[in-house]
Structures are given as C-alpha cells and as structure tokens.
Amino acid sequence: MTFLTNLDDKTLKAGSVPTFTLSQRGRAGMQVLGALQKFSSGVLRPIAAENFDASQRGKELAADHQAEEPELSPRERIAEARKVCESDPVYRLERFFQRYVAEENFNRGIPAIEERREKFEAFNAAQAETELLGTLDLNASVPVPKYYDRIEWHLEPGGWDGYDLYGALFAYGVGPYVFSLGGYAAVGIGDDITSQRVNTIKQFPKDSYGRIFEPGCGGVSTLKAVNSVFPEAELHGADLSPLLLKNGQKMASRFGFPVHLKLADCACDTGEADESYDGVITYALHHELPPKANREMFREMFRIMKPGADIVISDPPPFRAVSIFHAVILDWDTDNREEPFFSAVLHDSLDEMLAEAGFVNVESYAIGRDQYPWITRAMKPGAQAQAEAA
Ligand SMILES: C[S@@+](CC[C@H](N)C(=O)[O-])C[C@H]1O[C@@H](n2cnc3c(N)ncnc32)[C@H](O)[C@@H]1O
C-alpha cells in the first residue's frame, strides 16, 4: 500500500501535491466509499461481533480458541466461526460493503483520475525535471516469481503495475478519501496508517542506525517513516514493481530525502553484500508471500545483515493473537480481496521462521487496537555469539 493519506502533512514541501483537484463528481464518489467503509467497520462490525459473542456456538468457539488443548484445529475453528457469522445479516451487510468499497476504489477511482489525466501527466513531468535524490536501478533482469504473477492484489486491476497513474490514484484519491479513515483489512477504524508506520519504526531498539534495508519497499511510504525517526540512516529498498519504485524515488525526492532503490526479488537475491546492513524493516509484506518465499526472504535478510543488526516487522497479527470473530474478518481477505496468502501466513508463525533463519531474541507483540500493528522483531546474533555457536 503506497500512498499519501494526509495531504495536510506539514512535512510536505511546496509543490509536492497538485494545485488542481479531482472533479466534484470524482471526489464525491470517493468520499461516498470512505463513508461506506467507515459505517461498515465502525457501526456494523461491532454489532456483528456482539451478535457472534451472544450466540451459543460463538461462545463455544471463542472458548475453544482460548483453550490450551482445543478440540478443533485453527482452520476448522475459523470455518465453523464463519458459518456462525454468515448466519447474521449484519455481518453479511458489513462484508458486502467491504467488498463493494474494495472494488469501487478502482471502478470509480480510475475514471476520476482519467478525467484529470493531462493534468496529472503534466504534474508528473514537472517533477521529473526536478533533481531526483538517491539512486534507482531497474536494470536487473528479475524473473517474476510465480506467486506474484497475474495477482490483482487488493482487486487492483492488472496488479501493482497495471495502470500507469496508480501513484496518483492512491496519493490523491483512494489514500486521502478512503484509506485514511481506516477500517479495512487489519487496519482499525479511525487508525492513522501514517502514524502506525512511525510507531513501528520506533520499535527498533537502538538510538541510531547506519544503513537500513527494506525488502518490498513499494513506493517508500515506510522508508519515509524511517527517515523521520532515523534521519541519519542511509536508506535502501528493493521491490518487484518498477512502477512503485519509480513513484517511490519521486516521492522521496519531493520530501527531500535520498533513497537507493532497486528491482529485485528479495526472496531470492537482493544483490546486496554479505553483512552490510545495521537494520532491516519490513512493512505489510509477508502476508503477500507464500510461507516458503517468506522463509527464503528471511534467510536472505540474515545474509545481508551485520552481526548484531536488528530486524523489525509489521504485518497483520497471526490468527492465534486475535479473537475468533476477528480471525474470521481477517481470513475473509484471502478469498474476497485478492490476498491469496493472507490466511496461510496468519496460520503460520513469523517468529518461527525468523528463528529457523538463525535470528535470536525473537519477540512479537501488538502496539495498537485489535492487535494491529503487530510487531515481530529479532536480532542477528553478534559476532561473538556466532563464533560460539559455530
Ligand atoms: C503491500 S505492499 C507494501 C509496500 C511497502 N512495504 C509499504 O510499507 O508501503 C507489498 C510490496 O511487496 C512487494 N513484493 C512482494 N513480493 C516481493 C519480493 N519477493 N521481492 C520484493 N518485493 C516484493 C510488492 O511488489 C509490493 O510493493
């Protein structure tokens, strides 16, 4: 997810946002979606949760979810809980609105941007003339992994690179009018995703960092948060989407901080040197990869991190950490909001994956409501500990 959500952000430089707006039709159409999403997750969802909790089967499943020796497997329990939820018209209406908004973000958003195509193209071209900071390397020939190919993530037509003005759509349409209100996927209603990113970066245990790497950095919203907390750090990121990387370098330059970006499959080979980073951050990444690719990515991160370096992760909470009702809500994204690996990853354990890759001091905890943001952090053992283990 890569966008500005708050166009009043005081750190925005003059000229960072367009001086023109969407048409009234375009803007109001997006605002209706924001209002629907807010109503759905802010009003309907709590009623559906109460109805679930009040039902006999809901109570049994909640108890099984907490039990030390549960009767049902997590998958069976969520499947049973989904049946209880689906017997409630309030739940069904809430989910209808969620799906409707997720689709309409693009059905309405793309035409709203198209109405202003010439203006957005001119705005982008004007930025291209300004001096770009940092570096962008799109030259590597990177085979697209099978799991990534042809997925229309979050129902985005054509996937991350499917529309040349997705940057404008997220930054000036879906971001400020819909996503900024929260209440979708793991993001709670009213939650501010910009401050969630900053609070995540504050989970790094040291006071300062030399070089920080972000696999799956997208359009650098998270590296921007890293820059706000650790302005001294040299920032590097890699992603599989050329469009997001190009937009990311432009956005970072507009905010005045350099980033070094490259096209790479971070579950395979980042092309970075061994033991060259003091910190790794990942944000909203692992639920978009199959567990096997996540394991490979953690091995690659371990390789490029210096002994004693820290890794901090924010991703949706595992099913074991949330209520059984909330597990049904999260699980729904897999089949209904084009998130093919969401459930597989939430059933798995990033903690175990990190430990398998060799990390130590692995811990995970929530820093927000409904266990989101969910933080997992760990350290690559220091040189001495590595020598002792060898
Ligand atoms: C939900 S976005 C999050 C972007 C960014 N971390 C942020 O905080 O805005 C997930 C990103 O992971 C990227 N991605 C998925 N698999 C990847 C891989 N194997 N290597 C590099 N990037 C990957 C996608 O292209 C996408 O940009």
Short mmCIF file of C-alpha atoms and ligand atoms in Angstrom, two decimals:
data_model
loop_
_atom_site.label_atom_id
_atom_site.label_comp_id
_atom_site.label_asym_id
_atom_site.label_seq_id
_atom_site.Cartn_x
_atom_site.Cartn_y
_atom_site.Cartn_z
CA MET A 1 0.00 0.00 0.00
CA THR A 2 1.70 3.08 -1.15
CA PHE A 3 0.19 6.47 -0.93
CA LEU A 4 -0.03 9.74 0.91
CA THR A 5 -3.10 9.66 3.09
CA ASN A 6 -2.83 13.05 4.69
CA LEU A 7 -2.43 15.87 2.21
CA ASP A 8 -2.19 18.37 5.08
CA ASP A 9 1.04 16.69 6.26
CA LYS A 10 3.19 19.61 7.45
CA THR A 11 6.35 17.89 6.23
CA LEU A 12 5.13 18.18 2.64
CA LYS A 13 7.24 20.57 0.63
CA ALA A 14 5.70 23.25 -1.57
CA GLY A 15 4.81 21.70 -4.93
CA SER A 16 4.55 18.17 -3.50
CA VAL A 17 0.84 17.90 -4.19
CA PRO A 18 -1.05 19.05 -7.28
CA THR A 19 -2.62 22.52 -7.20
CA PHE A 20 -5.65 21.08 -9.05
CA THR A 21 -8.23 18.69 -7.57
CA LEU A 22 -10.38 15.81 -8.75
CA SER A 23 -13.68 16.91 -10.31
CA GLN A 24 -16.57 17.26 -7.88
CA ARG A 25 -18.00 14.00 -9.25
CA GLY A 26 -14.68 12.19 -8.82
CA ARG A 27 -14.01 13.49 -5.32
CA ALA A 28 -17.55 12.97 -4.02
CA GLY A 29 -17.63 9.44 -5.47
CA MET A 30 -14.54 8.54 -3.47
CA GLN A 31 -15.92 10.18 -0.34
CA VAL A 32 -19.03 8.01 -0.53
CA LEU A 33 -16.76 4.95 -0.49
CA GLY A 34 -14.89 6.30 2.54
CA ALA A 35 -18.19 6.89 4.35
CA LEU A 36 -19.44 3.38 3.50
CA GLN A 37 -16.26 1.80 4.75
CA LYS A 38 -16.41 3.80 7.97
CA PHE A 39 -20.05 2.84 8.53
CA SER A 40 -19.32 -0.79 7.75
CA SER A 41 -16.39 -1.24 10.12
CA GLY A 42 -17.32 1.41 12.69
CA VAL A 43 -21.05 0.68 13.11
CA LEU A 44 -21.99 -2.66 11.57
CA ARG A 45 -18.93 -4.67 12.56
CA PRO A 46 -19.24 -4.11 16.33
CA ILE A 47 -22.91 -5.19 16.12
CA ALA A 48 -21.91 -8.32 14.21
CA ALA A 49 -19.21 -9.03 16.82
CA GLU A 50 -21.79 -8.69 19.63
CA ASN A 51 -24.19 -11.00 17.82
CA PHE A 52 -21.42 -13.57 17.42
CA ASP A 53 -20.40 -13.33 21.07
CA ALA A 54 -24.03 -13.69 22.17
CA SER A 55 -24.68 -16.87 20.18
CA GLN A 56 -24.23 -20.27 21.83
CA ARG A 57 -21.95 -21.60 19.08
CA GLY A 58 -19.97 -18.34 19.10
CA LYS A 59 -19.32 -18.76 22.82
CA GLU A 60 -18.17 -22.38 22.33
CA LEU A 61 -15.83 -21.43 19.53
CA ALA A 62 -14.40 -18.50 21.49
CA ALA A 63 -13.68 -20.88 24.39
CA ASP A 64 -12.05 -23.39 22.04
CA HIS A 65 -9.93 -20.57 20.58
CA GLN A 66 -8.58 -19.81 24.09
CA ALA A 67 -8.23 -23.43 25.22
CA GLU A 68 -4.81 -24.91 25.91
CA GLU A 69 -5.93 -28.11 24.24
CA PRO A 70 -8.52 -27.03 21.68
CA GLU A 71 -10.91 -29.52 20.18
CA LEU A 72 -10.73 -28.06 16.68
CA SER A 73 -7.74 -27.15 14.52
CA PRO A 74 -7.40 -23.40 13.84
CA ARG A 75 -8.64 -23.91 10.27
CA GLU A 76 -11.68 -25.91 11.40
CA ARG A 77 -12.46 -23.35 14.09
CA ILE A 78 -12.37 -20.41 11.69
CA ALA A 79 -14.52 -22.34 9.20
CA GLU A 80 -17.10 -23.02 11.95
CA ALA A 81 -16.98 -19.41 13.14
CA ARG A 82 -17.52 -18.20 9.58
CA LYS A 83 -20.75 -20.24 9.44
CA VAL A 84 -21.97 -18.52 12.62
CA CYS A 85 -21.05 -15.09 11.19
CA GLU A 86 -22.71 -15.78 7.86
CA SER A 87 -25.98 -16.64 9.57
CA ASP A 88 -26.11 -12.99 10.71
CA PRO A 89 -27.45 -10.46 8.14
CA VAL A 90 -25.49 -7.66 9.85
CA TYR A 91 -22.21 -9.49 9.22
CA ARG A 92 -23.23 -10.15 5.61
CA LEU A 93 -24.07 -6.50 5.01
CA GLU A 94 -20.78 -5.42 6.61
CA ARG A 95 -18.82 -7.76 4.34
CA PHE A 96 -20.86 -6.66 1.30
CA PHE A 97 -19.80 -3.05 1.94
CA GLN A 98 -16.16 -4.09 2.38
CA ARG A 99 -16.11 -5.90 -0.95
CA TYR A 100 -18.07 -3.13 -2.68
CA VAL A 101 -15.65 -0.43 -1.49
CA ALA A 102 -12.59 -2.54 -2.38
CA GLU A 103 -13.87 -2.90 -5.96
CA GLU A 104 -15.24 0.59 -6.36
CA ASN A 105 -11.94 2.15 -5.26
CA PHE A 106 -10.80 1.27 -8.77
CA ASN A 107 -14.13 1.37 -10.67
CA ARG A 108 -14.61 4.97 -9.52
CA GLY A 109 -11.02 5.96 -8.82
CA ILE A 110 -9.56 5.22 -12.25
CA PRO A 111 -12.21 7.27 -14.14
CA ALA A 112 -11.76 10.10 -11.60
CA ILE A 113 -8.02 10.18 -12.35
CA GLU A 114 -8.62 9.75 -16.10
CA GLU A 115 -10.74 12.92 -16.10
CA ARG A 116 -7.57 14.71 -14.98
CA ARG A 117 -5.06 12.63 -16.97
CA GLU A 118 -3.47 15.55 -18.80
CA LYS A 119 -3.02 17.47 -15.57
CA PHE A 120 -1.54 14.52 -13.69
CA GLU A 121 0.81 13.76 -16.58
CA ALA A 122 1.97 17.39 -16.59
CA PHE A 123 2.39 17.30 -12.79
CA ASN A 124 4.49 14.12 -13.07
CA ALA A 125 6.56 15.52 -15.93
CA ALA A 126 7.29 18.70 -13.97
CA GLN A 127 8.59 16.57 -11.10
CA ALA A 128 10.77 14.54 -13.42
CA GLU A 129 12.65 17.72 -14.24
CA THR A 130 13.48 18.39 -10.63
CA GLU A 131 16.60 16.73 -9.32
CA LEU A 132 15.94 13.18 -8.17
CA LEU A 133 17.73 12.15 -4.99
CA GLY A 134 19.39 8.79 -4.34
CA THR A 135 19.52 6.05 -6.96
CA LEU A 136 17.13 3.81 -8.86
CA ASP A 137 18.34 0.62 -10.51
CA LEU A 138 15.76 -1.07 -12.72
CA ASN A 139 18.31 -2.75 -14.96
CA ALA A 140 18.49 -6.19 -13.42
CA SER A 141 16.59 -8.87 -15.26
CA VAL A 142 14.43 -10.22 -12.46
CA PRO A 143 12.13 -13.15 -13.24
CA VAL A 144 8.68 -12.51 -11.77
CA PRO A 145 8.02 -15.21 -9.14
CA LYS A 146 5.06 -17.46 -9.95
CA TYR A 147 3.20 -16.49 -6.78
CA TYR A 148 3.31 -12.80 -7.78
CA ASP A 149 2.44 -13.10 -11.44
CA ARG A 150 -1.09 -12.19 -12.53
CA ILE A 151 -2.34 -11.46 -9.00
CA GLU A 152 -4.55 -8.38 -8.85
CA TRP A 153 -3.53 -7.51 -5.28
CA HIS A 154 -6.42 -5.94 -3.33
CA LEU A 155 -8.52 -6.20 -6.52
CA GLU A 156 -6.23 -3.69 -8.22
CA PRO A 157 -6.77 -4.24 -11.98
CA GLY A 158 -3.57 -5.58 -13.55
CA GLY A 159 -1.76 -5.78 -10.19
CA TRP A 160 0.74 -3.24 -8.83
CA ASP A 161 1.89 -2.22 -12.32
CA GLY A 162 -1.49 -2.48 -14.07
CA TYR A 163 -2.24 1.22 -14.54
CA ASP A 164 0.28 3.98 -15.20
CA LEU A 165 -1.44 6.50 -12.88
CA TYR A 166 -1.85 4.22 -9.84
CA GLY A 167 0.51 6.58 -7.99
CA ALA A 168 -1.93 9.48 -8.48
CA LEU A 169 -4.95 7.26 -7.73
CA PHE A 170 -3.58 6.22 -4.34
CA ALA A 171 -1.99 9.54 -3.41
CA TYR A 172 -4.88 11.83 -4.35
CA GLY A 173 -7.96 9.54 -4.45
CA VAL A 174 -8.08 6.27 -2.52
CA GLY A 175 -5.44 7.36 0.03
CA PRO A 176 -6.97 10.57 1.39
CA TYR A 177 -10.68 9.76 0.85
CA VAL A 178 -10.88 6.06 1.76
CA PHE A 179 -7.77 4.51 3.32
CA SER A 180 -7.10 7.47 5.62
CA LEU A 181 -10.30 6.55 7.52
CA GLY A 182 -9.01 3.06 8.37
CA GLY A 183 -11.43 0.15 8.81
CA TYR A 184 -10.19 -2.23 6.11
CA ALA A 185 -8.18 -5.46 6.30
CA ALA A 186 -6.22 -5.38 9.60
CA VAL A 187 -6.35 -1.58 9.91
CA GLY A 188 -8.83 -0.48 12.59
CA ILE A 189 -11.47 2.18 12.05
CA GLY A 190 -10.06 5.66 12.65
CA ASP A 191 -6.49 4.37 12.74
CA ASP A 192 -3.93 6.56 11.04
CA ILE A 193 -1.68 4.41 8.88
CA THR A 194 1.00 7.10 8.68
CA SER A 195 1.48 7.16 12.46
CA GLN A 196 1.22 3.36 12.57
CA ARG A 197 4.30 3.27 10.33
CA VAL A 198 6.19 5.76 12.52
CA ASN A 199 5.27 3.83 15.69
CA THR A 200 6.54 0.65 14.05
CA ILE A 201 9.91 2.24 13.28
CA LYS A 202 10.18 3.27 16.93
CA GLN A 203 10.34 -0.46 17.77
CA PHE A 204 13.95 -0.56 16.57
CA PRO A 205 15.87 -1.00 19.82
CA LYS A 206 18.89 1.24 19.15
CA ASP A 207 19.06 5.04 19.09
CA SER A 208 20.62 5.30 15.67
CA TYR A 209 21.31 3.23 12.57
CA GLY A 210 23.85 3.45 9.76
CA ARG A 211 22.26 1.53 6.86
CA ILE A 212 18.68 0.25 6.76
CA PHE A 213 17.17 -2.03 4.09
CA GLU A 214 13.50 -2.59 3.26
CA PRO A 215 12.55 -5.60 1.13
CA GLY A 216 9.22 -4.99 -0.67
CA CYS A 217 9.55 -1.25 -0.10
CA GLY A 218 6.90 -0.37 -2.72
CA GLY A 219 6.55 3.40 -3.06
CA VAL A 220 8.66 4.11 0.06
CA SER A 221 5.89 5.16 2.50
CA THR A 222 7.70 3.15 5.16
CA LEU A 223 11.18 4.40 4.29
CA LYS A 224 9.72 7.91 4.70
CA ALA A 225 8.74 6.94 8.26
CA VAL A 226 12.25 5.51 8.80
CA ASN A 227 13.70 8.83 7.65
CA SER A 228 11.53 10.71 10.16
CA VAL A 229 12.76 8.55 13.09
CA PHE A 230 16.36 7.94 11.97
CA PRO A 231 17.26 10.90 9.73
CA GLU A 232 20.93 9.86 9.84
CA ALA A 233 20.30 6.41 8.31
CA GLU A 234 21.20 5.59 4.71
CA LEU A 235 18.06 4.08 3.20
CA HIS A 236 17.89 1.21 0.74
CA GLY A 237 14.90 -0.64 -0.63
CA ALA A 238 14.01 -3.24 -3.24
CA ASP A 239 10.77 -4.32 -4.83
CA LEU A 240 9.39 -6.31 -7.76
CA SER A 241 7.29 -3.42 -9.08
CA PRO A 242 9.09 -0.94 -11.37
CA LEU A 243 6.13 1.48 -11.17
CA LEU A 244 6.15 1.60 -7.37
CA LEU A 245 9.92 2.06 -7.31
CA LYS A 246 9.78 4.94 -9.81
CA ASN A 247 6.98 6.61 -7.85
CA GLY A 248 8.89 5.95 -4.65
CA GLN A 249 12.02 7.73 -5.78
CA LYS A 250 9.94 10.70 -6.89
CA MET A 251 8.08 10.85 -3.61
CA ALA A 252 11.27 10.61 -1.51
CA SER A 253 12.86 13.36 -3.59
CA ARG A 254 9.84 15.60 -3.08
CA PHE A 255 10.20 15.11 0.66
CA GLY A 256 13.93 15.80 0.36
CA PHE A 257 15.48 12.51 1.46
CA PRO A 258 17.61 10.20 -0.71
CA VAL A 259 16.75 6.52 -1.12
CA HIS A 260 18.63 3.84 -3.00
CA LEU A 261 16.14 1.62 -4.77
CA LYS A 262 16.42 -1.41 -6.99
CA LEU A 263 14.34 -4.01 -8.76
CA ALA A 264 14.93 -7.34 -7.03
CA ASP A 265 13.19 -10.47 -5.83
CA CYS A 266 14.06 -10.24 -2.15
CA ALA A 267 13.01 -13.84 -1.54
CA CYS A 268 15.73 -14.86 -3.94
CA ASP A 269 18.68 -12.49 -4.26
CA THR A 270 18.80 -8.84 -3.30
CA GLY A 271 22.23 -8.45 -4.87
CA GLU A 272 23.37 -6.78 -1.63
CA ALA A 273 26.71 -7.59 0.00
CA ASP A 274 27.00 -10.01 2.95
CA GLU A 275 26.79 -8.36 6.39
CA SER A 276 26.22 -4.86 5.03
CA TYR A 277 23.12 -3.59 6.93
CA ASP A 278 22.54 -2.45 10.51
CA GLY A 279 18.78 -2.78 10.28
CA VAL A 280 16.01 -4.33 8.18
CA ILE A 281 12.40 -3.15 8.21
CA THR A 282 9.51 -4.93 6.53
CA TYR A 283 6.01 -3.48 6.42
CA ALA A 284 2.80 -5.07 5.11
CA LEU A 285 4.89 -7.54 3.15
CA HIS A 286 4.84 -11.09 4.49
CA HIS A 287 1.11 -11.72 4.08
CA GLU A 288 1.66 -11.17 0.34
CA LEU A 289 4.16 -14.03 0.03
CA PRO A 290 3.62 -17.77 0.42
CA PRO A 291 5.25 -19.08 3.62
CA LYS A 292 8.04 -20.78 1.62
CA ALA A 293 9.05 -17.47 -0.01
CA ASN A 294 8.96 -15.77 3.41
CA ARG A 295 11.38 -18.36 4.76
CA GLU A 296 13.69 -17.74 1.81
CA MET A 297 13.44 -13.99 2.32
CA PHE A 298 14.40 -14.25 5.99
CA ARG A 299 17.49 -16.28 5.03
CA GLU A 300 18.44 -13.58 2.52
CA MET A 301 17.91 -10.82 5.12
CA PHE A 302 20.04 -12.77 7.59
CA ARG A 303 22.83 -12.93 4.98
CA ILE A 304 22.89 -9.18 4.29
CA MET A 305 22.62 -8.11 7.95
CA LYS A 306 25.69 -7.38 10.06
CA PRO A 307 26.16 -9.41 13.25
CA GLY A 308 24.15 -7.64 15.95
CA ALA A 309 21.81 -5.97 13.40
CA ASP A 310 18.07 -5.70 14.11
CA ILE A 311 15.02 -6.69 12.06
CA VAL A 312 11.60 -5.12 12.74
CA ILE A 313 8.45 -6.39 11.03
CA SER A 314 4.88 -5.09 10.90
CA ASP A 315 2.31 -7.40 9.35
CA PRO A 316 -1.27 -8.41 10.24
CA PRO A 317 -1.48 -10.35 13.51
CA PRO A 318 -1.48 -14.15 13.46
CA PHE A 319 -4.88 -15.78 14.00
CA ARG A 320 -3.73 -17.10 17.38
CA ALA A 321 -3.36 -13.48 18.63
CA VAL A 322 -6.86 -12.19 17.79
CA SER A 323 -10.42 -13.06 18.83
CA ILE A 324 -12.10 -15.79 16.81
CA PHE A 325 -14.54 -13.21 15.37
CA HIS A 326 -11.64 -11.01 14.25
CA ALA A 327 -9.92 -14.09 12.78
CA VAL A 328 -12.98 -14.58 10.53
CA ILE A 329 -12.74 -10.92 9.46
CA LEU A 330 -9.05 -11.24 8.58
CA ASP A 331 -9.46 -14.65 6.92
CA TRP A 332 -12.12 -13.16 4.60
CA ASP A 333 -9.49 -11.10 2.78
CA THR A 334 -7.91 -14.22 1.30
CA ASP A 335 -10.88 -15.10 -0.88
CA ASN A 336 -12.53 -11.73 -1.22
CA ARG A 337 -9.87 -9.04 -1.52
CA GLU A 338 -7.30 -10.86 -3.66
CA GLU A 339 -4.83 -11.69 -0.91
CA PRO A 340 -4.03 -15.30 -1.81
CA PHE A 341 -1.52 -15.91 1.00
CA PHE A 342 -3.13 -13.93 3.81
CA SER A 343 -4.57 -16.92 5.67
CA ALA A 344 -1.60 -19.22 5.08
CA VAL A 345 0.74 -16.65 6.63
CA LEU A 346 -1.59 -15.81 9.54
CA HIS A 347 -1.83 -19.52 10.38
CA ASP A 348 1.97 -19.75 10.28
CA SER A 349 4.48 -18.07 12.59
CA LEU A 350 6.91 -15.36 11.52
CA ASP A 351 8.63 -15.87 14.89
CA GLU A 352 9.43 -19.48 14.00
CA MET A 353 10.56 -18.50 10.52
CA LEU A 354 12.99 -15.95 11.98
CA ALA A 355 14.35 -18.47 14.48
CA GLU A 356 14.79 -21.05 11.69
CA ALA A 357 16.81 -18.48 9.72
CA GLY A 358 19.17 -18.04 12.69
CA PHE A 359 17.79 -14.88 14.34
CA VAL A 360 17.75 -14.61 18.13
CA ASN A 361 15.77 -12.59 20.70
CA VAL A 362 12.64 -13.15 18.61
CA GLU A 363 9.56 -11.50 20.11
CA SER A 364 6.15 -10.38 18.88
CA TYR A 365 3.53 -8.05 20.33
CA ALA A 366 0.81 -5.57 19.39
CA ILE A 367 1.13 -1.78 19.52
CA GLY A 368 -2.46 -0.94 18.57
CA ARG A 369 -6.12 -1.95 18.81
CA ASP A 370 -7.23 -5.37 17.61
CA GLN A 371 -3.56 -6.40 17.80
CA TYR A 372 -2.56 -4.14 14.91
CA PRO A 373 0.10 -3.06 14.15
CA TRP A 374 1.53 -6.43 15.15
CA ILE A 375 5.30 -6.22 15.61
CA THR A 376 7.76 -9.06 15.27
CA ARG A 377 11.37 -8.22 15.96
CA ALA A 378 14.64 -10.05 16.31
CA MET A 379 18.40 -9.72 16.08
CA LYS A 380 21.12 -11.39 14.08
CA PRO A 381 23.46 -12.85 16.69
CA GLY A 382 26.56 -10.77 17.35
CA ALA A 383 29.98 -11.88 16.09
CA GLN A 384 30.86 -13.46 19.43
CA ALA A 385 27.61 -15.44 19.70
CA GLN A 386 28.03 -16.63 16.11
CA ALA A 387 31.55 -17.85 16.84
CA GLU A 388 30.34 -19.69 19.97
CA ALA A 389 27.54 -21.37 18.04
CA ALA A 390 29.88 -22.45 15.18
C1 LIG B 1 1.54 -4.19 0.49
S1 LIG B 1 2.94 -3.65 -0.34
C2 LIG B 1 3.87 -2.84 0.95
C3 LIG B 1 4.81 -1.79 0.42
C4 LIG B 1 5.66 -1.09 1.46
N1 LIG B 1 6.36 -2.02 2.32
C5 LIG B 1 4.88 -0.11 2.29
O1 LIG B 1 5.00 -0.14 3.51
O2 LIG B 1 4.15 0.69 1.72
C6 LIG B 1 3.89 -5.14 -0.61
C7 LIG B 1 5.03 -4.93 -1.56
O3 LIG B 1 5.85 -6.09 -1.57
C8 LIG B 1 6.38 -6.25 -2.88
N2 LIG B 1 6.88 -7.64 -3.00
C9 LIG B 1 6.17 -8.80 -2.94
N3 LIG B 1 6.98 -9.85 -3.08
C10 LIG B 1 8.24 -9.36 -3.22
C11 LIG B 1 9.52 -9.96 -3.41
N4 LIG B 1 9.66 -11.29 -3.49
N5 LIG B 1 10.59 -9.15 -3.55
C12 LIG B 1 10.45 -7.81 -3.49
N6 LIG B 1 9.27 -7.18 -3.31
C13 LIG B 1 8.17 -7.95 -3.18
C14 LIG B 1 5.21 -5.86 -3.76
O4 LIG B 1 5.61 -5.55 -5.08
C15 LIG B 1 4.64 -4.66 -3.00
O5 LIG B 1 5.23 -3.47 -3.40
#
